[in-house]
mmCIF file of C-alpha atoms and ligand atoms in Angstrom:
data_model
loop_
_atom_site.group_PDB
_atom_site.id
_atom_site.type_symbol
_atom_site.label_atom_id
_atom_site.label_comp_id
_atom_site.label_asym_id
_atom_site.label_seq_id
_atom_site.Cartn_x
_atom_site.Cartn_y
_atom_site.Cartn_z
ATOM 1 C CA MET A 16 90.617 151.659 85.522
ATOM 2 C CA ASP A 17 89.301 148.758 83.467
ATOM 3 C CA LEU A 18 91.403 147.279 80.687
ATOM 4 C CA LEU A 19 90.266 145.822 77.404
ATOM 5 C CA GLU A 20 90.801 142.075 77.000
ATOM 6 C CA TYR A 21 93.862 142.441 74.790
ATOM 7 C CA GLN A 22 95.504 144.922 77.165
ATOM 8 C CA GLY A 23 94.871 142.499 80.017
ATOM 9 C CA LYS A 24 96.396 139.692 77.985
ATOM 10 C CA GLN A 25 99.473 141.792 77.301
ATOM 11 C CA LEU A 26 99.890 142.228 81.065
ATOM 12 C CA PHE A 27 99.328 138.484 81.514
ATOM 13 C CA ALA A 28 102.052 137.688 79.001
ATOM 14 C CA ARG A 29 104.465 139.993 80.808
ATOM 15 C CA HIS A 30 103.961 137.888 83.928
ATOM 16 C CA GLY A 31 104.408 134.551 82.219
ATOM 17 C CA LEU A 32 100.778 133.503 81.754
ATOM 18 C CA GLU A 33 99.960 131.480 78.646
ATOM 19 C CA VAL A 34 97.940 133.461 76.082
ATOM 20 C CA SER A 35 97.456 133.161 72.317
ATOM 21 C CA ALA A 36 99.419 135.449 70.028
ATOM 22 C CA GLY A 37 97.263 138.118 68.428
ATOM 23 C CA GLU A 38 96.922 141.652 67.135
ATOM 24 C CA ALA A 39 94.628 144.579 67.942
ATOM 25 C CA VAL A 40 93.117 146.223 64.847
ATOM 26 C CA GLU A 41 90.602 148.926 64.006
ATOM 27 C CA THR A 42 89.524 148.223 60.437
ATOM 28 C CA VAL A 43 88.342 145.250 58.391
ATOM 29 C CA GLU A 44 91.428 145.393 56.160
ATOM 30 C CA GLU A 45 93.728 145.418 59.188
ATOM 31 C CA ALA A 46 91.780 142.466 60.597
ATOM 32 C CA VAL A 47 92.294 140.457 57.408
ATOM 33 C CA ALA A 48 95.995 141.314 57.242
ATOM 34 C CA ALA A 49 96.457 140.378 60.909
ATOM 35 C CA ALA A 50 94.617 137.056 60.466
ATOM 36 C CA ASN A 51 96.786 136.205 57.457
ATOM 37 C CA ARG A 52 99.914 136.839 59.512
ATOM 38 C CA ILE A 53 98.622 134.916 62.569
ATOM 39 C CA GLY A 54 97.397 131.889 60.605
ATOM 40 C CA TYR A 55 93.973 130.215 60.561
ATOM 41 C CA PRO A 56 91.763 129.449 62.326
ATOM 42 C CA VAL A 57 91.517 132.730 64.195
ATOM 43 C CA VAL A 58 89.013 134.213 66.567
ATOM 44 C CA VAL A 59 87.689 137.746 65.961
ATOM 45 C CA LYS A 60 86.879 139.449 69.265
ATOM 46 C CA ALA A 61 85.127 142.734 70.055
ATOM 47 C CA GLN A 62 87.165 144.837 72.474
ATOM 48 C CA VAL A 63 84.726 146.576 74.799
ATOM 49 C CA LEU A 64 84.681 147.080 78.542
ATOM 50 C CA ILE A 65 81.792 144.727 79.146
ATOM 51 C CA GLY A 66 81.451 140.962 79.475
ATOM 52 C CA GLY A 67 79.119 138.615 77.646
ATOM 53 C CA ARG A 68 80.585 139.553 74.267
ATOM 54 C CA GLY A 69 80.305 135.975 73.062
ATOM 55 C CA LYS A 70 76.551 135.833 73.693
ATOM 56 C CA ALA A 71 76.099 139.223 72.012
ATOM 57 C CA GLY A 72 77.787 137.967 68.823
ATOM 58 C CA GLY A 73 81.035 139.812 69.452
ATOM 59 C CA VAL A 74 83.293 136.721 69.449
ATOM 60 C CA LYS A 75 83.487 134.685 66.218
ATOM 61 C CA LEU A 76 85.730 131.952 64.870
ATOM 62 C CA ALA A 77 87.019 132.295 61.313
ATOM 63 C CA ASP A 78 88.627 129.599 59.157
ATOM 64 C CA ASN A 79 89.616 131.787 56.242
ATOM 65 C CA GLU A 80 89.989 135.320 54.950
ATOM 66 C CA ALA A 81 86.370 135.597 53.766
ATOM 67 C CA GLN A 82 85.079 134.704 57.222
ATOM 68 C CA VAL A 83 87.402 137.193 58.931
ATOM 69 C CA ARG A 84 86.138 139.873 56.577
ATOM 70 C CA GLU A 85 82.525 138.973 57.296
ATOM 71 C CA HIS A 86 82.911 138.850 61.091
ATOM 72 C CA ALA A 87 85.083 141.964 61.297
ATOM 73 C CA THR A 88 82.521 143.867 59.216
ATOM 74 C CA ASN A 89 79.698 142.732 61.494
ATOM 75 C CA ILE A 90 81.463 143.279 64.799
ATOM 76 C CA LEU A 91 83.113 146.669 64.151
ATOM 77 C CA GLY A 92 80.559 149.326 65.078
ATOM 78 C CA MET A 93 78.383 146.796 66.877
ATOM 79 C CA ASP A 94 76.705 148.125 70.011
ATOM 80 C CA ILE A 95 77.150 145.698 72.900
ATOM 81 C CA ARG A 96 74.863 146.950 75.650
ATOM 82 C CA GLY A 97 75.856 150.570 75.123
ATOM 83 C CA HIS A 98 79.500 149.889 74.220
ATOM 84 C CA VAL A 99 80.343 150.552 70.595
ATOM 85 C CA VAL A 100 83.066 148.305 69.180
ATOM 86 C CA ARG A 101 85.988 150.276 67.729
ATOM 87 C CA THR A 102 88.771 147.755 68.244
ATOM 88 C CA LEU A 103 89.028 144.061 67.425
ATOM 89 C CA TRP A 104 91.464 141.544 68.819
ATOM 90 C CA ILE A 105 92.426 138.828 66.363
ATOM 91 C CA GLU A 106 94.126 135.820 67.886
ATOM 92 C CA HIS A 107 94.949 132.309 66.842
ATOM 93 C CA ALA A 108 91.968 130.121 67.768
ATOM 94 C CA SER A 109 92.444 127.532 70.475
ATOM 95 C CA ASP A 110 90.982 124.058 70.768
ATOM 96 C CA ILE A 111 89.173 123.631 74.040
ATOM 97 C CA ALA A 112 88.892 120.508 76.196
ATOM 98 C CA SER A 113 87.688 122.244 79.379
ATOM 99 C CA GLU A 114 86.795 125.753 80.472
ATOM 100 C CA TYR A 115 87.806 126.725 84.026
ATOM 101 C CA TYR A 116 87.567 130.006 85.901
ATOM 102 C CA ALA A 117 90.231 131.839 87.921
ATOM 103 C CA SER A 118 90.440 135.241 89.522
ATOM 104 C CA VAL A 119 92.327 137.239 92.112
ATOM 105 C CA LEU A 120 90.657 140.235 93.664
ATOM 106 C CA LEU A 121 90.772 142.425 96.693
ATOM 107 C CA ASP A 122 88.309 141.237 99.315
ATOM 108 C CA ARG A 123 87.646 144.561 101.003
ATOM 109 C CA SER A 124 85.728 143.147 103.938
ATOM 110 C CA ALA A 125 88.518 140.720 104.813
ATOM 111 C CA LYS A 126 91.194 143.248 103.777
ATOM 112 C CA LEU A 127 92.963 140.424 101.954
ATOM 113 C CA PRO A 128 93.530 139.241 98.425
ATOM 114 C CA LEU A 129 91.147 136.462 97.461
ATOM 115 C CA VAL A 130 91.773 133.725 94.912
ATOM 116 C CA ILE A 131 88.706 132.165 93.319
ATOM 117 C CA PHE A 132 88.878 129.049 91.184
ATOM 118 C CA SER A 133 86.280 126.827 89.573
ATOM 119 C CA VAL A 134 86.162 124.105 86.952
ATOM 120 C CA GLU A 135 82.828 125.597 85.859
ATOM 121 C CA GLY A 136 84.225 128.319 83.616
ATOM 122 C CA GLY A 137 82.961 129.989 80.479
ATOM 123 C CA VAL A 138 79.712 130.965 82.190
ATOM 124 C CA GLU A 139 79.093 133.883 84.496
ATOM 125 C CA ILE A 140 80.731 133.167 87.812
ATOM 126 C CA GLU A 141 77.758 134.641 89.686
ATOM 127 C CA GLN A 142 75.680 131.891 88.136
ATOM 128 C CA VAL A 143 78.091 129.220 89.383
ATOM 129 C CA ALA A 144 78.049 130.823 92.845
ATOM 130 C CA GLU A 145 74.280 130.607 92.865
ATOM 131 C CA GLU A 146 73.667 127.227 91.269
ATOM 132 C CA SER A 147 76.638 125.160 92.393
ATOM 133 C CA PRO A 148 78.553 127.024 95.124
ATOM 134 C CA GLU A 149 80.354 123.784 96.023
ATOM 135 C CA LYS A 150 82.184 124.088 92.702
ATOM 136 C CA LEU A 151 83.765 127.381 93.727
ATOM 137 C CA VAL A 152 86.967 127.480 95.749
ATOM 138 C CA ARG A 153 87.669 130.707 97.601
ATOM 139 C CA GLN A 154 90.984 131.140 99.372
ATOM 140 C CA HIS A 155 92.434 134.235 100.999
ATOM 141 C CA VAL A 156 96.136 134.906 100.600
ATOM 142 C CA ASP A 157 98.457 136.470 103.128
ATOM 143 C CA PRO A 158 99.668 139.528 101.200
ATOM 144 C CA LEU A 159 103.020 139.527 103.015
ATOM 145 C CA GLU A 160 103.705 135.914 102.098
ATOM 146 C CA GLY A 161 102.138 136.022 98.661
ATOM 147 C CA LEU A 162 100.582 132.982 97.004
ATOM 148 C CA SER A 163 102.750 129.884 97.375
ATOM 149 C CA ARG A 164 102.921 127.080 94.812
ATOM 150 C CA GLU A 165 101.723 124.738 97.531
ATOM 151 C CA GLN A 166 98.595 126.820 98.168
ATOM 152 C CA ALA A 167 97.989 127.215 94.415
ATOM 153 C CA LEU A 168 98.198 123.442 93.928
ATOM 154 C CA ARG A 169 95.815 122.898 96.821
ATOM 155 C CA ILE A 170 93.316 125.332 95.277
ATOM 156 C CA ALA A 171 93.541 123.472 91.949
ATOM 157 C CA ALA A 172 92.976 120.129 93.701
ATOM 158 C CA ASP A 173 90.162 121.398 95.960
ATOM 159 C CA GLY A 174 88.459 122.880 92.924
ATOM 160 C CA GLY A 175 88.543 119.539 91.143
ATOM 161 C CA ALA A 176 90.901 120.419 88.291
ATOM 162 C CA ASP A 177 91.898 117.350 86.286
ATOM 163 C CA GLU A 178 94.912 115.791 87.966
ATOM 164 C CA ASP A 179 97.226 116.063 84.962
ATOM 165 C CA VAL A 180 96.707 119.839 84.646
ATOM 166 C CA ARG A 181 97.007 120.845 88.293
ATOM 167 C CA GLU A 182 100.576 122.056 87.822
ATOM 168 C CA GLY A 183 99.414 124.126 84.850
ATOM 169 C CA VAL A 184 96.489 125.552 86.825
ATOM 170 C CA ALA A 185 98.842 126.377 89.707
ATOM 171 C CA ASP A 186 101.145 128.202 87.258
ATOM 172 C CA ALA A 187 98.168 130.189 86.006
ATOM 173 C CA LEU A 188 97.060 131.079 89.545
ATOM 174 C CA LEU A 189 100.594 132.137 90.473
ATOM 175 C CA GLY A 190 100.866 134.265 87.336
ATOM 176 C CA LEU A 191 97.467 135.810 87.978
ATOM 177 C CA TYR A 192 98.394 136.587 91.562
ATOM 178 C CA GLU A 193 101.597 138.212 90.367
ATOM 179 C CA VAL A 194 99.634 140.359 87.895
ATOM 180 C CA TRP A 195 97.241 141.376 90.662
ATOM 181 C CA SER A 196 100.003 142.277 93.079
ATOM 182 C CA ALA A 197 102.797 143.638 90.864
ATOM 183 C CA GLU A 198 100.500 145.723 88.660
ATOM 184 C CA ASP A 199 98.378 147.082 91.541
ATOM 185 C CA ALA A 200 95.227 145.527 90.114
ATOM 186 C CA THR A 201 91.987 145.364 92.072
ATOM 187 C CA LEU A 202 90.778 142.495 89.893
ATOM 188 C CA ALA A 203 92.508 140.021 87.587
ATOM 189 C CA GLU A 204 90.130 137.471 86.103
ATOM 190 C CA ILE A 205 90.376 134.706 83.512
ATOM 191 C CA ASN A 206 87.105 133.297 82.213
ATOM 192 C CA PRO A 207 87.574 130.888 80.626
ATOM 193 C CA LEU A 208 90.927 129.525 81.678
ATOM 194 C CA ILE A 209 91.048 126.673 79.188
ATOM 195 C CA VAL A 210 92.632 123.281 79.078
ATOM 196 C CA THR A 211 93.558 122.379 75.499
ATOM 197 C CA PRO A 212 93.408 118.841 74.090
ATOM 198 C CA GLU A 213 97.226 118.854 74.451
ATOM 199 C CA ARG A 214 96.580 119.505 78.158
ATOM 200 C CA LYS A 215 98.001 123.005 78.176
ATOM 201 C CA VAL A 216 96.406 125.613 80.459
ATOM 202 C CA LYS A 217 95.821 128.978 78.856
ATOM 203 C CA ALA A 218 93.996 132.272 79.400
ATOM 204 C CA LEU A 219 91.343 132.701 76.698
ATOM 205 C CA ASP A 220 89.901 135.910 78.123
ATOM 206 C CA ALA A 221 91.202 138.629 80.440
ATOM 207 C CA LYS A 222 89.450 141.062 82.706
ATOM 208 C CA VAL A 223 91.782 143.364 84.592
ATOM 209 C CA SER A 224 91.004 146.464 86.661
ATOM 210 C CA LEU A 225 93.951 148.548 87.762
ATOM 211 C CA ASP A 226 93.901 150.787 90.794
ATOM 212 C CA GLY A 227 93.883 154.287 89.299
ATOM 213 C CA ASN A 228 95.419 155.730 92.443
ATOM 214 C CA ALA A 229 98.463 153.493 92.035
ATOM 215 C CA LEU A 230 98.930 154.297 88.368
ATOM 216 C CA TYR A 231 101.756 156.721 89.105
ATOM 217 C CA ARG A 232 103.845 153.681 90.020
ATOM 218 C CA HIS A 233 103.376 152.156 86.569
ATOM 219 C CA ALA A 234 104.468 154.535 83.855
ATOM 220 C CA GLU A 235 104.030 151.771 81.260
ATOM 221 C CA ASN A 236 100.330 151.343 82.157
ATOM 222 C CA GLN A 237 99.408 154.992 82.006
ATOM 223 C CA ASP A 238 98.233 155.034 78.411
ATOM 224 C CA LEU A 239 96.041 151.955 78.777
ATOM 225 C CA SER A 240 92.857 153.816 79.659
ATOM 226 C CA ASP A 241 90.143 153.513 77.064
ATOM 227 C CA LYS A 242 90.362 157.100 75.853
ATOM 228 C CA GLU A 243 88.072 156.553 72.883
ATOM 229 C CA ASN A 244 85.168 155.478 75.016
ATOM 230 C CA GLN A 245 85.748 158.099 77.656
ATOM 231 C CA ASP A 246 83.524 161.166 77.765
ATOM 232 C CA PRO A 247 85.539 163.804 75.848
ATOM 233 C CA ILE A 248 85.028 166.414 78.570
ATOM 234 C CA GLU A 249 86.104 163.936 81.259
ATOM 235 C CA ARG A 250 89.202 163.293 79.200
ATOM 236 C CA ARG A 251 89.975 167.003 78.885
ATOM 237 C CA ALA A 252 89.502 167.413 82.639
ATOM 238 C CA SER A 253 91.797 164.535 83.514
ATOM 239 C CA GLU A 254 94.439 165.939 81.180
ATOM 240 C CA GLN A 255 94.170 169.199 83.126
ATOM 241 C CA GLY A 256 94.387 167.327 86.419
ATOM 242 C CA LEU A 257 90.773 168.060 87.397
ATOM 243 C CA GLN A 258 88.139 165.645 88.667
ATOM 244 C CA TYR A 259 85.116 165.851 86.368
ATOM 245 C CA VAL A 260 82.197 163.452 86.130
ATOM 246 C CA ALA A 261 79.480 163.631 83.485
ATOM 247 C CA LEU A 262 75.883 162.994 84.617
ATOM 248 C CA ASP A 263 72.668 163.369 82.680
ATOM 249 C CA GLY A 264 70.756 166.294 84.202
ATOM 250 C CA ASP A 265 70.909 170.014 83.389
ATOM 251 C CA ILE A 266 72.625 171.710 86.340
ATOM 252 C CA GLY A 267 76.390 172.115 86.391
ATOM 253 C CA ILE A 268 78.024 171.618 89.789
ATOM 254 C CA LEU A 269 81.331 173.229 90.599
ATOM 255 C CA GLY A 270 82.982 173.254 93.996
ATOM 256 C CA ASN A 271 86.263 173.264 95.843
ATOM 257 C CA GLY A 272 86.825 169.873 97.427
ATOM 258 C CA ALA A 273 85.405 166.441 96.638
ATOM 259 C CA GLY A 274 83.289 166.187 99.796
ATOM 260 C CA LEU A 275 81.678 169.547 99.222
ATOM 261 C CA VAL A 276 80.944 168.713 95.584
ATOM 262 C CA MET A 277 79.327 165.421 96.595
ATOM 263 C CA SER A 278 77.057 167.054 99.143
ATOM 264 C CA THR A 279 76.193 169.774 96.623
ATOM 265 C CA LEU A 280 74.829 167.039 94.355
ATOM 266 C CA ASP A 281 72.605 165.846 97.184
ATOM 267 C CA VAL A 282 71.343 169.314 98.049
ATOM 268 C CA VAL A 283 70.546 170.096 94.406
ATOM 269 C CA ALA A 284 68.718 166.777 94.047
ATOM 270 C CA GLN A 285 66.807 167.536 97.238
ATOM 271 C CA ALA A 286 65.749 170.889 95.790
ATOM 272 C CA GLY A 287 64.318 168.988 92.820
ATOM 273 C CA GLY A 288 67.188 169.586 90.422
ATOM 274 C CA SER A 289 69.181 167.161 88.348
ATOM 275 C CA PRO A 290 72.972 167.574 88.025
ATOM 276 C CA ALA A 291 74.507 167.522 84.528
ATOM 277 C CA ASN A 292 78.034 167.050 85.766
ATOM 278 C CA PHE A 293 80.293 167.870 88.638
ATOM 279 C CA LEU A 294 83.744 169.219 88.889
ATOM 280 C CA ASP A 295 86.071 169.522 91.808
ATOM 281 C CA ALA A 296 88.079 172.657 91.173
ATOM 282 C CA GLY A 297 90.381 171.864 94.085
ATOM 283 C CA GLY A 298 91.727 174.531 96.359
ATOM 284 C CA GLY A 299 92.715 177.034 93.708
ATOM 285 C CA SER A 300 91.394 180.544 93.587
ATOM 286 C CA ASP A 301 93.344 182.072 90.720
ATOM 287 C CA ALA A 302 91.501 183.296 87.663
ATOM 288 C CA ALA A 303 93.190 180.906 85.230
ATOM 289 C CA LYS A 304 92.120 177.861 87.268
ATOM 290 C CA ILE A 305 88.573 179.122 87.694
ATOM 291 C CA LYS A 306 88.335 179.939 84.012
ATOM 292 C CA GLN A 307 89.472 176.418 83.147
ATOM 293 C CA ALA A 308 86.866 174.929 85.486
ATOM 294 C CA VAL A 309 84.046 177.135 84.190
ATOM 295 C CA GLU A 310 84.931 176.294 80.599
ATOM 296 C CA LEU A 311 84.809 172.578 81.360
ATOM 297 C CA ILE A 312 81.448 172.841 83.108
ATOM 298 C CA LEU A 313 80.008 174.800 80.173
ATOM 299 C CA ALA A 314 81.459 172.435 77.566
ATOM 300 C CA ASN A 315 78.457 170.209 78.253
ATOM 301 C CA ASP A 316 75.644 171.846 76.311
ATOM 302 C CA ARG A 317 72.893 170.325 78.451
ATOM 303 C CA VAL A 318 73.896 172.675 81.267
ATOM 304 C CA ARG A 319 71.178 175.309 81.832
ATOM 305 C CA ALA A 320 72.458 176.756 85.107
ATOM 306 C CA VAL A 321 75.535 176.306 87.264
ATOM 307 C CA LEU A 322 76.005 176.176 90.999
ATOM 308 C CA PHE A 323 79.487 177.214 92.064
ATOM 309 C CA ASN A 324 79.819 176.171 95.675
ATOM 310 C CA ILE A 325 82.756 177.527 97.638
ATOM 311 C CA PHE A 326 83.482 176.888 101.235
ATOM 312 C CA GLY A 327 86.399 179.034 102.298
ATOM 313 C CA GLY A 328 88.899 177.400 104.591
ATOM 314 C CA ILE A 329 92.478 177.913 103.578
ATOM 315 C CA THR A 330 91.058 179.160 100.291
ATOM 316 C CA ARG A 331 89.715 182.643 100.948
ATOM 317 C CA CYS A 332 86.341 183.625 99.521
ATOM 318 C CA ASP A 333 87.510 187.104 98.533
ATOM 319 C CA GLU A 334 90.329 185.593 96.473
ATOM 320 C CA VAL A 335 87.893 183.218 94.808
ATOM 321 C CA ALA A 336 85.551 186.137 94.073
ATOM 322 C CA ASN A 337 88.396 188.059 92.463
ATOM 323 C CA GLY A 338 89.351 184.987 90.448
ATOM 324 C CA LEU A 339 85.750 184.600 89.327
ATOM 325 C CA ILE A 340 85.451 188.235 88.322
ATOM 326 C CA ALA A 341 88.642 188.008 86.270
ATOM 327 C CA ALA A 342 87.549 184.715 84.696
ATOM 328 C CA PHE A 343 84.098 186.066 83.829
ATOM 329 C CA GLY A 344 85.767 189.096 82.287
ATOM 330 C CA GLU A 345 87.087 186.684 79.669
ATOM 331 C CA ILE A 346 84.293 184.142 79.286
ATOM 332 C CA LYS A 347 80.791 185.487 79.251
ATOM 333 C CA PRO A 348 78.688 182.661 80.671
ATOM 334 C CA ARG A 349 75.722 181.829 78.472
ATOM 335 C CA VAL A 350 73.762 180.419 81.420
ATOM 336 C CA PRO A 351 73.121 181.770 84.925
ATOM 337 C CA PHE A 352 75.600 181.035 87.709
ATOM 338 C CA VAL A 353 74.713 180.875 91.367
ATOM 339 C CA VAL A 354 77.782 181.390 93.498
ATOM 340 C CA ARG A 355 77.622 180.386 97.108
ATOM 341 C CA LEU A 356 80.427 181.810 99.173
ATOM 342 C CA ASP A 357 80.706 180.760 102.779
ATOM 343 C CA GLY A 358 83.609 180.536 105.198
ATOM 344 C CA THR A 359 86.804 182.580 105.362
ATOM 345 C CA ASN A 360 86.208 186.160 104.156
ATOM 346 C CA ASP A 361 82.790 185.308 102.713
ATOM 347 C CA VAL A 362 81.316 188.739 103.463
ATOM 348 C CA GLN A 363 84.068 190.438 101.474
ATOM 349 C CA GLY A 364 83.720 187.879 98.706
ATOM 350 C CA ARG A 365 80.005 188.429 98.274
ATOM 351 C CA GLU A 366 80.519 192.183 98.384
ATOM 352 C CA LEU A 367 83.110 191.958 95.633
ATOM 353 C CA LEU A 368 80.713 189.950 93.495
ATOM 354 C CA GLN A 369 77.878 192.347 94.146
ATOM 355 C CA ASN A 370 79.998 195.380 93.217
ATOM 356 C CA ALA A 371 81.225 193.716 90.062
ATOM 357 C CA ALA A 372 77.573 193.199 89.051
ATOM 358 C CA LEU A 373 78.443 190.443 86.605
ATOM 359 C CA ALA A 374 75.703 189.607 84.165
ATOM 360 C CA ASN A 375 74.190 186.188 84.861
ATOM 361 C CA VAL A 376 75.900 185.761 88.250
ATOM 362 C CA HIS A 377 73.877 185.470 91.451
ATOM 363 C CA ALA A 378 75.379 185.295 94.917
ATOM 364 C CA ALA A 379 74.011 183.070 97.665
ATOM 365 C CA ARG A 380 75.063 182.531 101.244
ATOM 366 C CA THR A 381 73.862 179.059 102.173
ATOM 367 C CA MET A 382 73.882 175.822 100.257
ATOM 368 C CA ASN A 383 70.110 175.412 100.441
ATOM 369 C CA GLU A 384 69.497 178.931 99.218
ATOM 370 C CA ALA A 385 71.950 178.372 96.366
ATOM 371 C CA ALA A 386 70.399 175.039 95.416
ATOM 372 C CA GLU A 387 66.877 176.417 95.316
ATOM 373 C CA LYS A 388 68.001 179.379 93.263
ATOM 374 C CA VAL A 389 69.887 177.281 90.727
ATOM 375 C CA VAL A 390 67.016 174.823 90.309
ATOM 376 C CA ALA A 391 64.608 177.724 89.683
ATOM 377 C CA LEU A 392 66.995 179.341 87.195
ATOM 378 C CA ALA A 393 67.496 176.078 85.307
ATOM 379 C CA ALA A 394 63.732 175.623 85.037
ATOM 380 C CA GLU A 395 63.344 179.206 83.796
ATOM 381 C CA GLN A 396 66.050 178.636 81.195
ATOM 382 C CA SER A 397 64.414 175.483 79.897
ATOM 383 C CA ASN A 398 61.065 177.307 79.612
ATOM 384 C CA ASN A 399 62.729 180.095 77.644
ATOM 385 C CA GLY A 400 64.559 177.531 75.558
ATOM 386 C CA GLY A 401 61.235 175.909 74.696
ATOM 387 C CA GLN A 402 59.856 179.172 73.278
ATOM 388 C CA SER A 403 62.800 180.248 71.194
HETATM 389 P P1 LIG B 181 83.040 136.984 76.793
HETATM 390 O O1 LIG B 181 81.817 136.371 76.198
HETATM 391 O O2 LIG B 181 82.982 138.472 76.736
HETATM 392 O O3 LIG B 181 83.351 136.477 78.160
HETATM 393 O O4 LIG B 181 84.266 136.584 75.816
HETATM 394 P P2 LIG B 181 85.286 135.346 75.874
HETATM 395 O O5 LIG B 181 86.602 135.830 75.462
HETATM 396 O O6 LIG B 181 85.231 134.656 77.180
HETATM 397 O O7 LIG B 181 84.721 134.408 74.744
HETATM 398 C C1 LIG B 181 83.446 133.824 74.852
HETATM 399 C C2 LIG B 181 83.472 132.367 74.484
HETATM 400 O O8 LIG B 181 83.912 132.217 73.154
HETATM 401 C C3 LIG B 181 84.434 131.545 75.311
HETATM 402 O O9 LIG B 181 83.868 131.114 76.522
HETATM 403 C C4 LIG B 181 84.716 130.391 74.370
HETATM 404 O O10 LIG B 181 83.729 129.402 74.531
HETATM 405 C C5 LIG B 181 84.590 131.008 72.994
HETATM 406 N N1 LIG B 181 85.942 131.221 72.445
HETATM 407 C C6 LIG B 181 86.722 132.304 72.598
HETATM 408 N N2 LIG B 181 87.924 132.124 72.042
HETATM 409 C C7 LIG B 181 87.897 130.892 71.498
HETATM 410 C C8 LIG B 181 88.854 130.089 70.775
HETATM 411 O O11 LIG B 181 90.014 130.474 70.539
HETATM 412 N N3 LIG B 181 88.458 128.842 70.379
HETATM 413 C C9 LIG B 181 87.209 128.364 70.656
HETATM 414 N N4 LIG B 181 86.910 127.148 70.256
HETATM 415 N N5 LIG B 181 86.292 129.078 71.323
HETATM 416 C C10 LIG B 181 86.636 130.312 71.746
HETATM 417 MN MN1 LIG B 182 84.900 135.571 79.089
#
């Protein structure tokens, strides 16, 4: 789960990192009021989950109310590479003597946290890695020991931080490491980590990704996800505890179990189809659950046909069939469904479906058969759609 800059900075502040005071706002008037409270000069910053905001014109300094008004008006609603700006962060502007870079992330191949530091900040770190790799310090940390002040100071020195700010850089690295570890982050990055003319070290930007699977341990972080920019159906699904992912094709994919759903995507693609979304309905077979899942899949109006793929293990196919029949008694699907039932009690399940003779529901036995059928039905639907 990626955080907006200001949310990252709020986490930073909680762990003792130096950041500028600021306010998050959503309208021009709020921006002006916030700037007047904070005191000029301020910086007006687009809050979107993508970097390079400065280059795109989403970060602007303002010396007075008129400039805040102008920048806020321009930046709100701006589209930064597909991310529409709905929130601004207004903070007191800092004077900059140097721009450094610092991050802590999980190095999956080494199975260790990795601290990266460079005095070449403010630019993309990939660029530094390519053009001047000698200016990048990379140090693994023993997760049981944590980052020591000694190691942090060594990183600052090895990276060539000015001598008089090495203590400040070490503080920043220690704070960043604490954010990474205590908040269950997979990435905590500061670019730029600035040195002010007064020789203070401060985080001017924040990029934090939290591990969604560890979120249950952090009640206070649970409402940080960027709900506004989330697909509304994905949001509904996550509120109902279901795994739903929006894609851009026209075939809805529904299955019980993440692995099965993933392979269903592949089989449908192989049959020449293009998935519109996928939903893992989990192990449930009761009508209410199935109804919920079907409603979510159909909420996307690009869906022209749905493949409901069930492999019965502990979940019995006859129970799923009964659940489906009950669910379809309540919602009449507007597009064809292909239901593949295989595994425990599949014969009974298919028989139940056949006897129920639901309109728009086709039974299939194998995944390939189901995929071919659903691709053909989706194509038929889109031809019909073209004529009407
Ligand atoms: P990004 O472009 O999305 O990485 O956004 P940043 O928050 O990193 O801001 C981009 C650039 O704007 C920074 O590298 C700074 O050079 C500049 N900037 C941001 N805040 C301030 C500030 O308070 N004072 C000054 N002078 N420049 C700033
Ligand atoms: Mn930045």
